[in-house]
Amino acid sequence: MWLKRRVLTLKKEFEDYIENKVYEHRVLKRMTQKDLADAVGVSKQTIFVMEKNNYSPSLVLAFRIADFFNVDVNDIFTYVKGSD
């Protein structure tokens, strides 16, 4: 069962955010945060805050991560639209 986590929003009035499944994919591959960070060219801290949903990656990094796991970017990162 995946846990839903609270994330920071870009602008409070939109309440939209990006959910991610980086943690789930990393654990299934039995990798450490450092292993993944090294593989996609970022720091361990970047992976840590991303997994906590406190950081939304750039498009380039999102695609690097998806490519590394050999999945579509939408399988890992999901845009959640807030209320209008």
PDB file of C-alpha atoms in Angstrom:
ATOM      1  CA  MET A   1       0.000   0.000   0.000  1.00  0.00           C
ATOM      2  CA  TRP A   2       1.458   3.369  -1.017  1.00  0.00           C
ATOM      3  CA  LEU A   3       1.269   6.189   1.472  1.00  0.00           C
ATOM      4  CA  LYS A   4      -0.148   9.510   0.330  1.00  0.00           C
ATOM      5  CA  ARG A   5       2.125  12.335   1.414  1.00  0.00           C
ATOM      6  CA  ARG A   6       1.446  16.029   1.845  1.00  0.00           C
ATOM      7  CA  VAL A   7       3.507  18.166  -0.519  1.00  0.00           C
ATOM      8  CA  LEU A   8       4.384  21.807  -0.935  1.00  0.00           C
ATOM      9  CA  THR A   9       2.449  23.735  -3.567  1.00  0.00           C
ATOM     10  CA  LEU A  10       3.718  26.323  -6.008  1.00  0.00           C
ATOM     11  CA  LYS A  11       0.962  28.819  -5.236  1.00  0.00           C
ATOM     12  CA  LYS A  12      -1.521  28.216  -2.472  1.00  0.00           C
ATOM     13  CA  GLU A  13      -4.486  29.442  -4.489  1.00  0.00           C
ATOM     14  CA  PHE A  14      -3.964  26.661  -7.060  1.00  0.00           C
ATOM     15  CA  GLU A  15      -3.209  23.838  -4.628  1.00  0.00           C
ATOM     16  CA  ASP A  16      -1.623  21.761  -7.404  1.00  0.00           C
ATOM     17  CA  TYR A  17       1.451  19.635  -6.990  1.00  0.00           C
ATOM     18  CA  ILE A  18       3.510  16.785  -8.406  1.00  0.00           C
ATOM     19  CA  GLU A  19       3.271  13.378  -6.749  1.00  0.00           C
ATOM     20  CA  ASN A  20       6.095  10.973  -7.308  1.00  0.00           C
ATOM     21  CA  LYS A  21       6.902   7.308  -6.868  1.00  0.00           C
ATOM     22  CA  VAL A  22      10.678   7.658  -6.778  1.00  0.00           C
ATOM     23  CA  TYR A  23      10.903   5.890  -3.418  1.00  0.00           C
ATOM     24  CA  GLU A  24       8.822   2.931  -4.604  1.00  0.00           C
ATOM     25  CA  HIS A  25      10.869   2.456  -7.780  1.00  0.00           C
ATOM     26  CA  ARG A  26      14.156   2.814  -5.907  1.00  0.00           C
ATOM     27  CA  VAL A  27      13.206   0.284  -3.239  1.00  0.00           C
ATOM     28  CA  LEU A  28      11.996  -2.228  -5.827  1.00  0.00           C
ATOM     29  CA  LYS A  29      15.475  -2.040  -7.409  1.00  0.00           C
ATOM     30  CA  ARG A  30      17.058  -2.402  -3.951  1.00  0.00           C
ATOM     31  CA  MET A  31      19.047   0.801  -4.356  1.00  0.00           C
ATOM     32  CA  THR A  32      20.173   3.349  -1.824  1.00  0.00           C
ATOM     33  CA  GLN A  33      19.419   7.034  -2.278  1.00  0.00           C
ATOM     34  CA  LYS A  34      23.128   7.517  -2.987  1.00  0.00           C
ATOM     35  CA  ASP A  35      23.073   4.839  -5.713  1.00  0.00           C
ATOM     36  CA  LEU A  36      20.173   6.553  -7.477  1.00  0.00           C
ATOM     37  CA  ALA A  37      21.682  10.008  -7.003  1.00  0.00           C
ATOM     38  CA  ASP A  38      24.944   8.890  -8.577  1.00  0.00           C
ATOM     39  CA  ALA A  39      23.115   7.225 -11.465  1.00  0.00           C
ATOM     40  CA  VAL A  40      21.147  10.367 -12.400  1.00  0.00           C
ATOM     41  CA  GLY A  41      23.771  12.989 -11.509  1.00  0.00           C
ATOM     42  CA  VAL A  42      22.374  14.657  -8.393  1.00  0.00           C
ATOM     43  CA  SER A  43      23.117  14.628  -4.666  1.00  0.00           C
ATOM     44  CA  LYS A  44      21.727  12.146  -2.177  1.00  0.00           C
ATOM     45  CA  GLN A  45      19.955  15.100  -0.539  1.00  0.00           C
ATOM     46  CA  THR A  46      18.078  15.825  -3.778  1.00  0.00           C
ATOM     47  CA  ILE A  47      16.739  12.270  -3.860  1.00  0.00           C
ATOM     48  CA  PHE A  48      15.871  12.489  -0.158  1.00  0.00           C
ATOM     49  CA  VAL A  49      13.780  15.668  -0.477  1.00  0.00           C
ATOM     50  CA  MET A  50      12.182  14.437  -3.704  1.00  0.00           C
ATOM     51  CA  GLU A  51      11.066  11.225  -2.010  1.00  0.00           C
ATOM     52  CA  LYS A  52       9.548  13.301   0.797  1.00  0.00           C
ATOM     53  CA  ASN A  53       7.681  15.299  -1.881  1.00  0.00           C
ATOM     54  CA  ASN A  54       9.386  18.492  -0.740  1.00  0.00           C
ATOM     55  CA  TYR A  55      11.041  19.043  -4.119  1.00  0.00           C
ATOM     56  CA  SER A  56       9.759  18.802  -7.671  1.00  0.00           C
ATOM     57  CA  PRO A  57      12.551  17.967 -10.093  1.00  0.00           C
ATOM     58  CA  SER A  58      13.272  19.773 -13.324  1.00  0.00           C
ATOM     59  CA  LEU A  59      11.877  18.137 -16.437  1.00  0.00           C
ATOM     60  CA  VAL A  60      15.362  16.984 -17.388  1.00  0.00           C
ATOM     61  CA  LEU A  61      15.868  15.265 -14.038  1.00  0.00           C
ATOM     62  CA  ALA A  62      12.374  13.742 -14.137  1.00  0.00           C
ATOM     63  CA  PHE A  63      13.132  12.242 -17.555  1.00  0.00           C
ATOM     64  CA  ARG A  64      16.565  11.035 -16.390  1.00  0.00           C
ATOM     65  CA  ILE A  65      14.971   9.209 -13.472  1.00  0.00           C
ATOM     66  CA  ALA A  66      12.249   7.684 -15.656  1.00  0.00           C
ATOM     67  CA  ASP A  67      14.846   6.633 -18.218  1.00  0.00           C
ATOM     68  CA  PHE A  68      16.996   5.078 -15.505  1.00  0.00           C
ATOM     69  CA  PHE A  69      14.060   2.966 -14.306  1.00  0.00           C
ATOM     70  CA  ASN A  70      13.068   2.273 -17.932  1.00  0.00           C
ATOM     71  CA  VAL A  71       9.515   3.569 -17.454  1.00  0.00           C
ATOM     72  CA  ASP A  72       7.461   6.433 -18.809  1.00  0.00           C
ATOM     73  CA  VAL A  73       7.888   9.680 -16.882  1.00  0.00           C
ATOM     74  CA  ASN A  74       4.155   9.569 -16.058  1.00  0.00           C
ATOM     75  CA  ASP A  75       4.660   6.265 -14.246  1.00  0.00           C
ATOM     76  CA  ILE A  76       6.804   8.050 -11.663  1.00  0.00           C
ATOM     77  CA  PHE A  77       5.617  11.664 -11.699  1.00  0.00           C
ATOM     78  CA  THR A  78       1.951  12.662 -11.634  1.00  0.00           C
ATOM     79  CA  TYR A  79       0.502  16.153 -11.819  1.00  0.00           C
ATOM     80  CA  VAL A  80      -2.311  16.586  -9.318  1.00  0.00           C
ATOM     81  CA  LYS A  81      -4.561  19.492 -10.193  1.00  0.00           C
ATOM     82  CA  GLY A  82      -5.891  21.526  -7.312  1.00  0.00           C
ATOM     83  CA  SER A  83      -9.338  22.954  -7.014  1.00  0.00           C
ATOM     84  CA  ASP A  84     -10.264  25.747  -9.405  1.00  0.00           C
TER      85      ASP A  84
END
